[in-house]
Amino acid sequence: MDSPLWTGIYASFQEVPSSANAYDGEEWQRAIMARIERWHSAVAQALPLPPTPERGTLLAALIAGMGSSRCSVLDIGGGGATTLLQVRASLPEVSLAWTVVEREAVCSAASRVVREPGLQFTSIIPTESSADIVYMGSSLQYFDNWQDILQSAAHAATRFVLLEDVPAVSCASFAAAQRYYSGSIPTWFISHDELMSQANRSGLKCVLRDRFRASILGDWNGYPMENFPETHRVGLASTFLFKVAAMNTNKDE
């Protein structure tokens, strides 16, 4: 029987027993490259329909609802830009400018195989950005300083910040060790109230809250956390759509 996917309740990343530089390792890069390959294969098999995504997202619907022929997205923790490929398949007539923020090793590897119009990779969240949308899909929880990252996202966006697959909990935020191949990585389970407070301080207004359903170890019914107290279990992860305060925007609504 496999060991639990997450273990321990810690106050900080520093307390979590984890593998060093996991995101710079070859296993993570191989996983990203494999996902890119699966997507291209799915596109070829699905035509003329869009392929079935590995993970659902509201991003294409959000962009369509904005009613513009152009949209810029800052994708923090965007891996190999497969979300861009997914959105582009759904919105073929929208011109997309897409920036992925990732580890340097991932940027180097992915940029050699994903060559899409308007796509660029960077290892640093831009301090000066005019992205219509900042998007984070299952990535906020892997930043030690998630509060600062959310604030940076708010400053980089002109219209919306969309967070998906957030392991939000009703208790106080806590860190845990996530099983990662033969080792482990630290991850946050983020307090809903703490997330809302940080968003408010960052000039964000929550306009949508929903549950996010994804397959975890083949199960669609939420995070397998039976080894945690009920008060610390996620169930289904969450989606949060924030609107940027008018004072921070430089584009018309």
Coordinates of N, CA and C in Angstrom, one line a residue:
M1 N 0.9 -1.2 0.0 CA 0.0 0.0 0.0 C 0.9 1.2 0.0
D2 N 0.5 2.2 -0.9 CA 1.3 3.4 -0.9 C 1.2 4.2 0.4
S3 N 2.2 5.0 0.7 CA 2.2 5.9 1.8 C 1.3 7.1 1.5
P4 N 0.8 7.8 2.5 CA -0.1 8.9 2.3 C 0.6 9.9 1.4
L5 N -0.3 10.7 0.6 CA 0.2 11.7 -0.3 C 0.8 12.9 0.4
W6 N 0.1 13.2 1.6 CA 0.6 14.3 2.4 C 0.7 13.8 3.8
T7 N 1.8 14.3 4.5 CA 2.0 14.0 5.9 C 2.4 15.2 6.7
G8 N 2.1 15.2 8.0 CA 2.6 16.2 8.9 C 1.8 17.5 8.9
I9 N 1.9 18.2 10.0 CA 1.2 19.5 10.1 C 2.3 20.4 10.7
Y10 N 2.8 21.4 9.9 CA 3.9 22.2 10.2 C 3.6 23.7 10.1
A11 N 4.3 24.5 10.8 CA 4.0 25.9 10.8 C 4.7 26.7 9.7
S12 N 5.7 26.0 9.1 CA 6.5 26.7 8.0 C 7.1 25.6 7.1
F13 N 7.5 26.1 5.9 CA 8.2 25.2 5.0 C 9.5 24.7 5.6
Q14 N 10.2 25.5 6.4 CA 11.5 25.2 6.9 C 11.4 23.9 7.8
E15 N 10.2 23.7 8.4 CA 10.1 22.6 9.3 C 9.7 21.3 8.5
V16 N 9.3 21.4 7.3 CA 8.9 20.2 6.5 C 10.1 19.4 6.0
P17 N 10.2 18.1 6.3 CA 11.2 17.3 5.7 C 11.0 17.2 4.2
S18 N 11.9 17.6 3.4 CA 11.7 17.6 1.9 C 13.0 17.4 1.2
S19 N 12.8 17.1 -0.1 CA 14.0 16.9 -1.0 C 14.5 18.2 -1.5
A20 N 15.8 18.3 -1.6 CA 16.4 19.6 -2.0 C 16.2 19.8 -3.5
N21 N 15.8 21.1 -3.8 CA 15.7 21.5 -5.2 C 14.9 20.6 -6.1
A22 N 13.8 20.1 -5.6 CA 13.0 19.2 -6.3 C 12.5 19.7 -7.7
Y23 N 12.2 21.0 -7.7 CA 11.7 21.6 -9.0 C 12.8 21.8 -10.0
D24 N 14.0 21.7 -9.6 CA 15.1 21.8 -10.5 C 15.6 20.4 -11.0
G25 N 15.0 19.4 -10.5 CA 15.4 18.1 -10.8 C 14.9 17.5 -12.1
E26 N 15.5 16.5 -12.6 CA 15.2 15.9 -13.9 C 13.8 15.3 -13.9
E27 N 13.4 14.8 -12.7 CA 12.0 14.2 -12.7 C 10.9 15.2 -13.0
W28 N 11.1 16.4 -12.4 CA 10.0 17.4 -12.6 C 10.1 17.9 -14.1
Q29 N 11.3 18.0 -14.7 CA 11.4 18.4 -16.1 C 10.8 17.4 -17.0
R30 N 11.1 16.1 -16.7 CA 10.5 15.0 -17.5 C 9.0 15.0 -17.4
A31 N 8.4 15.3 -16.2 CA 7.0 15.3 -16.1 C 6.4 16.4 -16.9
I32 N 7.0 17.5 -16.9 CA 6.5 18.7 -17.7 C 6.6 18.3 -19.2
M33 N 7.7 17.8 -19.7 CA 7.8 17.4 -21.1 C 6.8 16.4 -21.5
A34 N 6.6 15.4 -20.6 CA 5.6 14.4 -20.9 C 4.2 15.0 -21.0
R35 N 3.9 15.9 -20.2 CA 2.5 16.6 -20.3 C 2.4 17.3 -21.6
I36 N 3.5 18.0 -22.1 CA 3.4 18.7 -23.3 C 3.2 17.7 -24.5
E37 N 3.9 16.6 -24.4 CA 3.8 15.6 -25.5 C 2.4 15.0 -25.5
R38 N 1.8 14.7 -24.3 CA 0.4 14.2 -24.2 C -0.6 15.2 -24.8
W39 N -0.3 16.5 -24.6 CA -1.3 17.5 -25.1 C -1.2 17.5 -26.6
H40 N 0.0 17.5 -27.2 CA 0.1 17.6 -28.7 C -0.5 16.3 -29.3
S41 N -0.4 15.2 -28.6 CA -0.9 13.9 -29.1 C -2.5 14.0 -29.0
A42 N -3.0 14.6 -28.0 CA -4.4 14.7 -27.8 C -5.0 15.6 -28.8
V43 N -4.3 16.7 -29.2 CA -4.8 17.6 -30.2 C -4.9 16.9 -31.5
A44 N -3.9 16.1 -31.9 CA -3.9 15.4 -33.2 C -5.1 14.4 -33.2
Q45 N -5.4 13.8 -32.1 CA -6.5 12.8 -32.1 C -7.9 13.4 -32.1
A46 N -8.0 14.6 -31.5 CA -9.3 15.1 -31.3 C -9.9 16.0 -32.4
L47 N -9.0 16.5 -33.3 CA -9.5 17.3 -34.4 C -10.7 16.7 -35.1
P48 N -11.7 17.6 -35.5 CA -11.7 19.1 -35.3 C -12.2 19.6 -34.0
L49 N -12.5 18.7 -33.1 CA -12.9 19.1 -31.7 C -11.7 19.4 -30.9
P50 N -11.9 20.3 -29.9 CA -10.7 20.5 -29.0 C -10.5 19.3 -28.2
P51 N -9.2 19.0 -27.8 CA -8.9 17.8 -27.0 C -9.4 17.9 -25.6
T52 N -9.6 16.7 -25.0 CA -10.0 16.6 -23.6 C -8.8 17.1 -22.7
P53 N -9.0 18.1 -21.9 CA -7.9 18.6 -21.0 C -7.7 17.6 -19.9
E54 N -6.4 17.6 -19.4 CA -6.1 16.9 -18.2 C -6.7 17.5 -17.0
R55 N -6.7 18.8 -17.0 CA -7.3 19.6 -15.9 C -8.3 20.6 -16.4
G56 N -9.4 20.7 -15.8 CA -10.4 21.8 -16.2 C -9.9 23.2 -15.8
T57 N -10.4 24.2 -16.5 CA -10.1 25.6 -16.1 C -11.2 26.5 -16.5
L58 N -11.4 27.5 -15.8 CA -12.4 28.6 -16.1 C -11.8 29.6 -17.0
L59 N -10.5 29.5 -17.3 CA -9.7 30.6 -17.9 C -10.3 31.0 -19.3
A60 N -10.6 30.0 -20.1 CA -11.1 30.3 -21.5 C -12.4 31.0 -21.4
A61 N -13.3 30.5 -20.5 CA -14.6 31.2 -20.3 C -14.5 32.6 -19.8
L62 N -13.5 32.8 -18.9 CA -13.3 34.2 -18.4 C -12.8 35.1 -19.6
I63 N -11.9 34.6 -20.4 CA -11.4 35.4 -21.5 C -12.5 35.7 -22.5
A64 N -13.3 34.7 -22.8 CA -14.4 34.9 -23.7 C -15.4 35.9 -23.2
G65 N -15.7 35.8 -21.9 CA -16.6 36.8 -21.3 C -16.1 38.2 -21.3
M66 N -14.8 38.4 -21.4 CA -14.3 39.8 -21.4 C -14.6 40.4 -22.8
G67 N -14.9 39.6 -23.8 CA -15.4 40.2 -25.0 C -14.4 40.9 -25.9
S68 N -13.1 40.6 -25.7 CA -12.1 41.3 -26.4 C -11.4 40.3 -27.4
S69 N -10.9 40.8 -28.5 CA -10.2 40.0 -29.5 C -8.7 39.7 -29.1
R70 N -8.3 40.4 -28.0 CA -6.9 40.2 -27.5 C -6.9 40.1 -26.0
C71 N -6.0 39.3 -25.5 CA -5.9 39.1 -24.0 C -4.5 38.7 -23.7
S72 N -4.0 39.3 -22.6 CA -2.6 39.0 -22.1 C -2.8 38.3 -20.7
V73 N -2.0 37.2 -20.6 CA -2.1 36.4 -19.4 C -0.7 36.2 -18.8
L74 N -0.5 36.4 -17.5 CA 0.7 36.0 -16.8 C 0.4 34.8 -16.0
D75 N 1.0 33.7 -16.4 CA 0.8 32.3 -15.9 C 1.9 32.0 -14.9
I76 N 1.6 32.2 -13.6 CA 2.7 31.9 -12.6 C 2.7 30.5 -12.2
G77 N 3.8 29.8 -12.4 CA 3.9 28.4 -12.2 C 3.3 27.6 -13.3
G78 N 3.4 28.1 -14.5 CA 2.7 27.6 -15.7 C 3.3 26.4 -16.3
G79 N 4.4 25.8 -15.8 CA 5.0 24.6 -16.4 C 5.4 24.8 -17.8
G80 N 4.9 23.9 -18.7 CA 5.3 23.9 -20.1 C 4.3 24.7 -20.9
A81 N 3.5 25.6 -20.4 CA 2.5 26.4 -21.1 C 1.4 25.5 -21.7
T82 N 1.1 24.4 -21.1 CA 0.0 23.6 -21.6 C -1.4 24.3 -21.4
T83 N -1.5 25.2 -20.4 CA -2.8 25.9 -20.2 C -3.0 26.8 -21.4
L84 N -1.9 27.4 -21.9 CA -2.0 28.3 -23.1 C -2.5 27.4 -24.3
L85 N -2.0 26.2 -24.4 CA -2.4 25.3 -25.5 C -3.9 25.0 -25.4
Q86 N -4.3 24.8 -24.2 CA -5.7 24.4 -23.9 C -6.6 25.6 -24.2
V87 N -6.2 26.8 -23.8 CA -7.1 28.0 -24.0 C -7.1 28.3 -25.5
R88 N -6.0 28.2 -26.1 CA -5.9 28.5 -27.6 C -6.8 27.6 -28.4
A89 N -6.9 26.3 -28.0 CA -7.8 25.4 -28.6 C -9.2 25.8 -28.5
S90 N -9.6 26.4 -27.4 CA -11.0 26.8 -27.1 C -11.3 28.1 -27.7
L91 N -10.3 29.0 -27.9 CA -10.5 30.4 -28.3 C -9.6 30.7 -29.5
P92 N -9.9 30.0 -30.6 CA -8.9 30.1 -31.8 C -8.9 31.5 -32.4
E93 N -9.9 32.4 -32.1 CA -10.0 33.7 -32.8 C -9.5 34.8 -31.8
V94 N -9.1 34.4 -30.6 CA -8.6 35.4 -29.7 C -7.1 35.4 -29.7
S95 N -6.5 36.6 -29.9 CA -5.0 36.8 -29.9 C -4.5 36.8 -28.5
L96 N -3.7 35.8 -28.1 CA -3.2 35.7 -26.8 C -1.7 36.0 -26.6
A97 N -1.4 36.9 -25.7 CA 0.0 37.1 -25.3 C 0.1 36.5 -23.9
W98 N 1.1 35.5 -23.8 CA 1.1 34.6 -22.7 C 2.6 34.6 -22.1
T99 N 2.7 34.9 -20.9 CA 4.0 34.8 -20.2 C 3.9 33.7 -19.1
V100 N 4.8 32.7 -19.2 CA 4.9 31.7 -18.1 C 6.0 32.0 -17.2
V101 N 5.7 32.0 -15.9 CA 6.8 32.2 -14.9 C 7.1 30.8 -14.3
E102 N 8.3 30.4 -14.5 CA 8.7 29.1 -14.0 C 10.2 29.1 -13.6
R103 N 10.6 27.9 -13.1 CA 12.0 27.7 -12.7 C 12.9 27.9 -14.0
E104 N 14.1 28.3 -13.8 CA 15.0 28.5 -15.0 C 15.2 27.3 -15.8
A105 N 15.3 26.1 -15.1 CA 15.5 24.9 -15.9 C 14.3 24.5 -16.7
V106 N 13.1 24.8 -16.1 CA 11.9 24.5 -16.9 C 11.7 25.4 -18.0
C107 N 12.0 26.7 -17.8 CA 11.9 27.7 -18.9 C 12.8 27.3 -20.1
S108 N 14.0 26.9 -19.8 CA 15.0 26.5 -20.8 C 14.5 25.3 -21.6
A109 N 14.0 24.3 -20.9 CA 13.6 23.0 -21.5 C 12.3 23.3 -22.3
A110 N 11.3 23.9 -21.7 CA 10.0 24.1 -22.4 C 10.1 25.0 -23.6
S111 N 10.9 26.0 -23.5 CA 10.9 27.0 -24.6 C 11.5 26.4 -25.8
R112 N 12.2 25.3 -25.7 CA 12.8 24.6 -26.9 C 11.7 23.8 -27.6
V113 N 10.7 23.4 -26.9 CA 9.7 22.5 -27.6 C 8.3 23.1 -27.8
V114 N 8.0 24.2 -27.0 CA 6.7 24.8 -27.1 C 7.0 26.2 -27.8
R115 N 6.7 26.3 -29.1 CA 6.9 27.5 -29.8 C 5.6 28.0 -30.3
E116 N 5.0 28.9 -29.5 CA 3.6 29.4 -29.9 C 3.7 30.9 -30.0
P117 N 2.9 31.5 -30.9 CA 2.9 33.0 -31.1 C 2.5 33.6 -29.8
G118 N 3.2 34.6 -29.4 CA 2.9 35.4 -28.2 C 3.3 34.8 -26.9
L119 N 4.1 33.7 -26.9 CA 4.5 33.0 -25.7 C 5.9 33.3 -25.4
Q120 N 6.1 33.6 -24.1 CA 7.5 33.8 -23.6 C 7.6 33.2 -22.2
F121 N 8.8 32.7 -21.8 CA 9.0 32.2 -20.5 C 10.0 33.1 -19.7
T122 N 9.8 33.2 -18.4 CA 10.7 33.9 -17.6 C 10.7 33.3 -16.2
S123 N 11.8 33.4 -15.5 CA 11.9 32.8 -14.2 C 11.6 33.8 -13.1
I124 N 11.2 35.0 -13.4 CA 11.0 36.1 -12.4 C 9.6 36.7 -12.7
I125 N 8.8 36.9 -11.6 CA 7.5 37.5 -11.8 C 7.8 39.0 -12.1
P126 N 7.3 39.5 -13.3 CA 7.6 40.9 -13.7 C 7.1 41.9 -12.6
T127 N 8.0 42.8 -12.3 CA 7.6 43.9 -11.4 C 6.7 44.9 -12.1
E128 N 6.9 45.1 -13.4 CA 6.1 45.9 -14.3 C 5.4 45.0 -15.2
S129 N 4.0 45.0 -15.1 CA 3.3 44.1 -16.0 C 1.9 44.8 -16.2
S130 N 1.4 44.5 -17.4 CA 0.0 45.0 -17.7 C -0.8 43.9 -18.2
A131 N -0.6 42.7 -17.6 CA -1.4 41.5 -18.0 C -2.9 41.7 -17.6
D132 N -3.8 41.4 -18.5 CA -5.2 41.4 -18.2 C -5.5 40.5 -17.1
I133 N -4.9 39.3 -17.1 CA -5.2 38.3 -16.1 C -3.9 37.7 -15.6
V134 N -3.8 37.5 -14.3 CA -2.8 36.7 -13.7 C -3.4 35.4 -13.3
Y135 N -2.9 34.3 -13.8 CA -3.4 33.0 -13.5 C -2.5 32.1 -12.8
M136 N -3.0 31.4 -11.8 CA -2.2 30.4 -11.0 C -3.0 29.2 -10.9
G137 N -2.6 28.1 -11.6 CA -3.3 26.8 -11.5 C -2.5 25.8 -10.7
S138 N -3.0 25.5 -9.5 CA -2.3 24.6 -8.6 C -0.8 24.9 -8.4
S139 N -0.6 26.2 -8.1 CA 0.8 26.7 -7.9 C 1.0 27.5 -6.7
L140 N 0.0 28.3 -6.3 CA 0.1 29.2 -5.1 C 0.7 28.4 -3.9
Q141 N 0.2 27.2 -3.7 CA 0.5 26.5 -2.4 C 1.9 26.0 -2.4
Y142 N 2.6 26.1 -3.5 CA 4.0 25.6 -3.5 C 5.0 26.7 -3.3
F143 N 4.6 27.9 -3.1 CA 5.4 29.1 -2.8 C 5.5 29.2 -1.3
D144 N 6.7 29.3 -0.8 CA 6.9 29.5 0.7 C 6.2 30.7 1.1
N145 N 6.5 31.8 0.4 CA 5.9 33.1 0.7 C 4.6 33.4 -0.1
W146 N 3.6 32.6 0.0 CA 2.4 32.7 -0.8 C 1.7 34.0 -0.7
Q147 N 1.8 34.6 0.5 CA 1.2 35.9 0.6 C 1.9 37.0 -0.3
D148 N 3.2 37.0 -0.3 CA 3.9 37.9 -1.2 C 3.6 37.6 -2.7
I149 N 3.5 36.4 -3.0 CA 3.2 36.0 -4.4 C 1.8 36.5 -4.8
L150 N 0.9 36.3 -3.9 CA -0.5 36.8 -4.2 C -0.5 38.4 -4.4
Q151 N 0.3 39.0 -3.6 CA 0.4 40.5 -3.7 C 1.1 40.9 -5.0
S152 N 2.1 40.1 -5.4 CA 2.7 40.4 -6.7 C 1.8 40.1 -7.8
A153 N 1.0 39.1 -7.7 CA 0.0 38.8 -8.7 C -1.0 39.9 -8.9
A154 N -1.4 40.5 -7.7 CA -2.4 41.6 -7.8 C -1.8 42.8 -8.4
H155 N -0.5 43.1 -8.2 CA 0.1 44.2 -8.8 C 0.4 44.0 -10.3
A156 N 0.5 42.8 -10.7 CA 0.8 42.5 -12.1 C -0.4 42.5 -13.0
A157 N -1.6 42.3 -12.4 CA -2.8 42.2 -13.2 C -3.5 43.6 -13.3
T158 N -4.2 43.7 -14.4 CA -5.0 44.9 -14.6 C -6.5 44.7 -14.5
R159 N -6.9 43.4 -14.6 CA -8.3 43.1 -14.5 C -8.7 42.0 -13.5
F160 N -8.0 40.8 -13.7 CA -8.4 39.7 -12.9 C -7.2 38.9 -12.4
V161 N -7.4 38.2 -11.2 CA -6.5 37.2 -10.8 C -7.3 36.0 -10.6
L162 N -7.0 34.9 -11.3 CA -7.7 33.6 -11.2 C -6.8 32.6 -10.5
L163 N -7.2 32.0 -9.4 CA -6.5 31.0 -8.7 C -7.4 29.7 -8.8
E164 N -6.7 28.6 -9.3 CA -7.5 27.4 -9.4 C -6.7 26.2 -8.6
D165 N -7.5 25.3 -8.2 CA -6.9 24.1 -7.5 C -6.1 24.6 -6.3
V166 N -6.7 25.4 -5.5 CA -6.1 25.9 -4.2 C -6.6 25.0 -3.1
P167 N -5.7 24.3 -2.3 CA -6.1 23.5 -1.2 C -6.5 24.4 0.0
A168 N -7.7 24.9 -0.1 CA -8.1 25.8 1.0 C -8.7 25.0 2.1
V169 N -8.5 25.5 3.4 CA -9.0 24.8 4.6 C -9.7 25.8 5.5
S170 N -10.5 25.3 6.3 CA -11.2 26.2 7.3 C -10.4 26.5 8.5
C171 N -9.4 25.7 8.8 CA -8.5 26.0 9.9 C -7.4 27.0 9.5
A172 N -6.5 27.2 10.4 CA -5.3 28.1 10.1 C -4.5 27.4 9.1
S173 N -3.8 28.2 8.3 CA -2.9 27.6 7.3 C -1.8 26.8 7.9
F174 N -1.5 25.7 7.2 CA -0.4 24.8 7.7 C 0.4 24.2 6.5
A175 N 1.6 23.9 6.8 CA 2.4 23.2 5.7 C 2.5 21.7 6.0
A176 N 2.7 21.0 4.9 CA 2.8 19.5 5.0 C 3.9 19.1 4.0
A177 N 4.3 17.8 4.1 CA 5.2 17.2 3.2 C 4.4 16.4 2.1
Q178 N 4.5 16.8 0.9 CA 3.9 16.1 -0.2 C 4.8 15.0 -0.8
R179 N 4.3 13.8 -0.9 CA 5.1 12.8 -1.6 C 5.4 13.1 -3.0
Y180 N 6.7 13.0 -3.4 CA 7.1 13.5 -4.7 C 8.1 12.5 -5.2
Y181 N 7.7 11.5 -6.1 CA 8.5 10.4 -6.5 C 9.1 9.7 -5.3
S182 N 10.4 9.7 -5.2 CA 11.0 9.0 -4.1 C 11.3 9.9 -2.9
G183 N 11.0 11.2 -3.0 CA 11.2 12.1 -1.9 C 9.9 12.9 -1.6
S184 N 10.1 14.1 -1.1 CA 8.9 14.9 -0.8 C 9.2 16.4 -1.0
I185 N 8.1 17.2 -1.1 CA 8.2 18.6 -1.3 C 7.3 19.3 -0.3
P186 N 7.6 20.5 0.2 CA 6.7 21.2 1.1 C 5.5 21.8 0.3
T187 N 4.4 21.9 0.9 CA 3.2 22.5 0.3 C 2.4 23.1 1.4
W188 N 1.7 24.2 1.1 CA 0.8 24.9 2.0 C -0.6 24.3 1.8
F189 N -1.3 24.2 2.9 CA -2.8 24.1 2.9 C -3.3 25.5 3.5
I190 N -3.9 26.3 2.6 CA -4.1 27.7 2.9 C -5.5 28.0 3.5
S191 N -5.4 28.7 4.6 CA -6.7 29.1 5.3 C -7.5 30.0 4.4
H192 N -8.8 29.6 4.2 CA -9.7 30.5 3.4 C -9.7 31.9 3.9
D193 N -9.8 32.1 5.2 CA -9.9 33.4 5.8 C -8.6 34.2 5.6
E194 N -7.5 33.5 5.8 CA -6.2 34.2 5.6 C -6.0 34.6 4.1
L195 N -6.4 33.7 3.2 CA -6.4 34.1 1.8 C -7.2 35.3 1.4
M196 N -8.4 35.3 2.0 CA -9.3 36.5 1.7 C -8.7 37.8 2.3
S197 N -8.1 37.7 3.5 CA -7.5 38.9 4.1 C -6.4 39.4 3.3
Q198 N -5.5 38.4 2.8 CA -4.4 38.9 2.0 C -4.8 39.4 0.7
A199 N -5.8 38.9 0.1 CA -6.4 39.4 -1.2 C -6.9 40.8 -1.0
N200 N -7.6 41.0 0.1 CA -8.2 42.4 0.4 C -7.0 43.4 0.6
R201 N -6.0 43.0 1.3 CA -4.9 43.9 1.5 C -4.1 44.2 0.2
S202 N -4.2 43.3 -0.8 CA -3.6 43.4 -2.0 C -4.4 44.2 -3.1
G203 N -5.6 44.6 -2.7 CA -6.5 45.3 -3.6 C -7.3 44.4 -4.5
L204 N -7.6 43.2 -4.1 CA -8.4 42.3 -4.8 C -9.8 42.1 -4.2
K205 N -10.8 42.0 -5.1 CA -12.1 41.7 -4.6 C -12.6 40.4 -5.2
C206 N -13.0 39.5 -4.3 CA -13.4 38.1 -4.7 C -14.8 38.2 -5.3
V207 N -14.9 37.8 -6.6 CA -16.1 37.9 -7.3 C -16.7 36.5 -7.6
L208 N -15.9 35.4 -7.4 CA -16.3 34.1 -7.6 C -15.6 33.1 -6.7
R209 N -16.3 32.2 -6.0 CA -15.7 31.2 -5.3 C -16.4 29.9 -5.7
D210 N -15.6 28.8 -5.9 CA -16.2 27.6 -6.4 C -15.3 26.5 -6.0
R211 N -15.7 25.3 -6.1 CA -14.9 24.1 -5.9 C -14.2 23.7 -7.2
F212 N -13.0 23.1 -7.0 CA -12.3 22.6 -8.2 C -12.1 21.1 -8.1
R213 N -12.5 20.5 -9.2 CA -12.5 19.0 -9.2 C -11.4 18.5 -10.1
A214 N -10.5 17.7 -9.6 CA -9.5 17.1 -10.4 C -9.2 15.7 -10.0
S215 N -8.6 14.9 -10.8 CA -8.3 13.5 -10.5 C -7.0 13.5 -9.7
I216 N -7.1 12.9 -8.5 CA -5.9 12.7 -7.7 C -5.7 11.2 -7.4
L217 N -4.7 10.7 -7.9 CA -4.4 9.2 -7.8 C -5.7 8.4 -8.3
G218 N -6.3 9.0 -9.4 CA -7.4 8.3 -10.0 C -8.7 8.6 -9.4
D219 N -8.8 9.4 -8.3 CA -10.0 9.7 -7.6 C -10.4 11.1 -7.8
W220 N -11.7 11.4 -8.2 CA -12.2 12.7 -8.4 C -12.9 13.3 -7.2
N221 N -12.9 12.7 -6.1 CA -13.7 13.1 -4.9 C -12.9 13.9 -3.9
G222 N -11.8 14.5 -4.3 CA -11.1 15.4 -3.4 C -9.8 14.9 -2.9
Y223 N -9.2 15.7 -2.0 CA -7.8 15.3 -1.5 C -7.9 14.1 -0.6
P224 N -7.1 13.1 -0.8 CA -7.1 11.9 0.1 C -6.3 12.3 1.3
M225 N -7.0 12.7 2.4 CA -6.3 13.2 3.6 C -6.9 12.5 4.8
E226 N -7.2 11.2 4.7 CA -7.8 10.5 5.8 C -6.8 10.4 7.0
N227 N -5.5 10.6 6.8 CA -4.5 10.6 7.8 C -4.4 11.9 8.6
F228 N -5.2 12.9 8.2 CA -5.3 14.2 8.9 C -6.5 14.3 9.7
P229 N -6.5 15.1 10.8 CA -7.8 15.4 11.5 C -8.8 16.0 10.5
E230 N -10.1 15.7 10.8 CA -11.1 16.3 9.9 C -11.1 17.8 9.8
T231 N -10.6 18.5 10.8 CA -10.5 19.9 10.8 C -9.5 20.4 9.8
H232 N -8.6 19.5 9.3 CA -7.5 20.0 8.5 C -7.6 19.4 7.1
R233 N -8.7 18.8 6.8 CA -8.9 18.1 5.4 C -9.5 19.1 4.4
V234 N -9.1 19.0 3.2 CA -9.5 19.9 2.1 C -10.8 19.5 1.5
G235 N -11.0 18.2 1.3 CA -12.1 17.8 0.5 C -11.8 18.2 -1.0
L236 N -12.7 18.8 -1.7 CA -12.4 19.4 -3.0 C -11.6 20.7 -2.9
A237 N -10.6 20.9 -3.7 CA -9.9 22.1 -3.7 C -10.8 23.3 -4.2
S238 N -10.3 24.5 -4.2 CA -11.1 25.6 -4.5 C -10.6 26.5 -5.7
T239 N -11.5 27.2 -6.3 CA -11.2 28.2 -7.3 C -11.6 29.6 -6.8
F240 N -10.8 30.6 -7.0 CA -11.1 31.9 -6.6 C -10.8 32.9 -7.7
L241 N -11.8 33.7 -8.1 CA -11.6 34.7 -9.1 C -11.7 36.1 -8.4
F242 N -10.7 36.8 -8.6 CA -10.6 38.2 -8.0 C -10.6 39.2 -9.1
K243 N -11.3 40.3 -8.8 CA -11.2 41.5 -9.7 C -10.3 42.5 -9.0
V244 N -9.4 43.0 -9.9 CA -8.5 44.0 -9.4 C -9.2 45.3 -9.1
A245 N -8.9 45.9 -8.0 CA -9.5 47.2 -7.6 C -9.3 48.2 -8.7
A246 N -10.3 49.1 -8.9 CA -10.2 50.0 -10.1 C -9.0 50.9 -10.0
M247 N -8.5 51.2 -8.8 CA -7.4 52.1 -8.7 C -6.1 51.5 -9.3
N248 N -6.1 50.2 -9.4 CA -4.9 49.5 -9.9 C -4.9 49.2 -11.4
T249 N -6.1 49.5 -12.0 CA -6.2 49.2 -13.5 C -5.8 50.3 -14.3
N250 N -5.4 50.0 -15.5 CA -5.1 51.1 -16.5 C -5.8 50.8 -17.8
K251 N -6.8 49.9 -17.8 CA -7.6 49.6 -19.0 C -9.1 49.8 -18.6
D252 N -9.8 50.1 -19.7 CA -11.3 50.2 -19.5 C -11.9 48.9 -19.1
E253 N -12.9 48.9 -18.3 CA -13.7 47.7 -18.0 C -14.3 47.2 -19.2

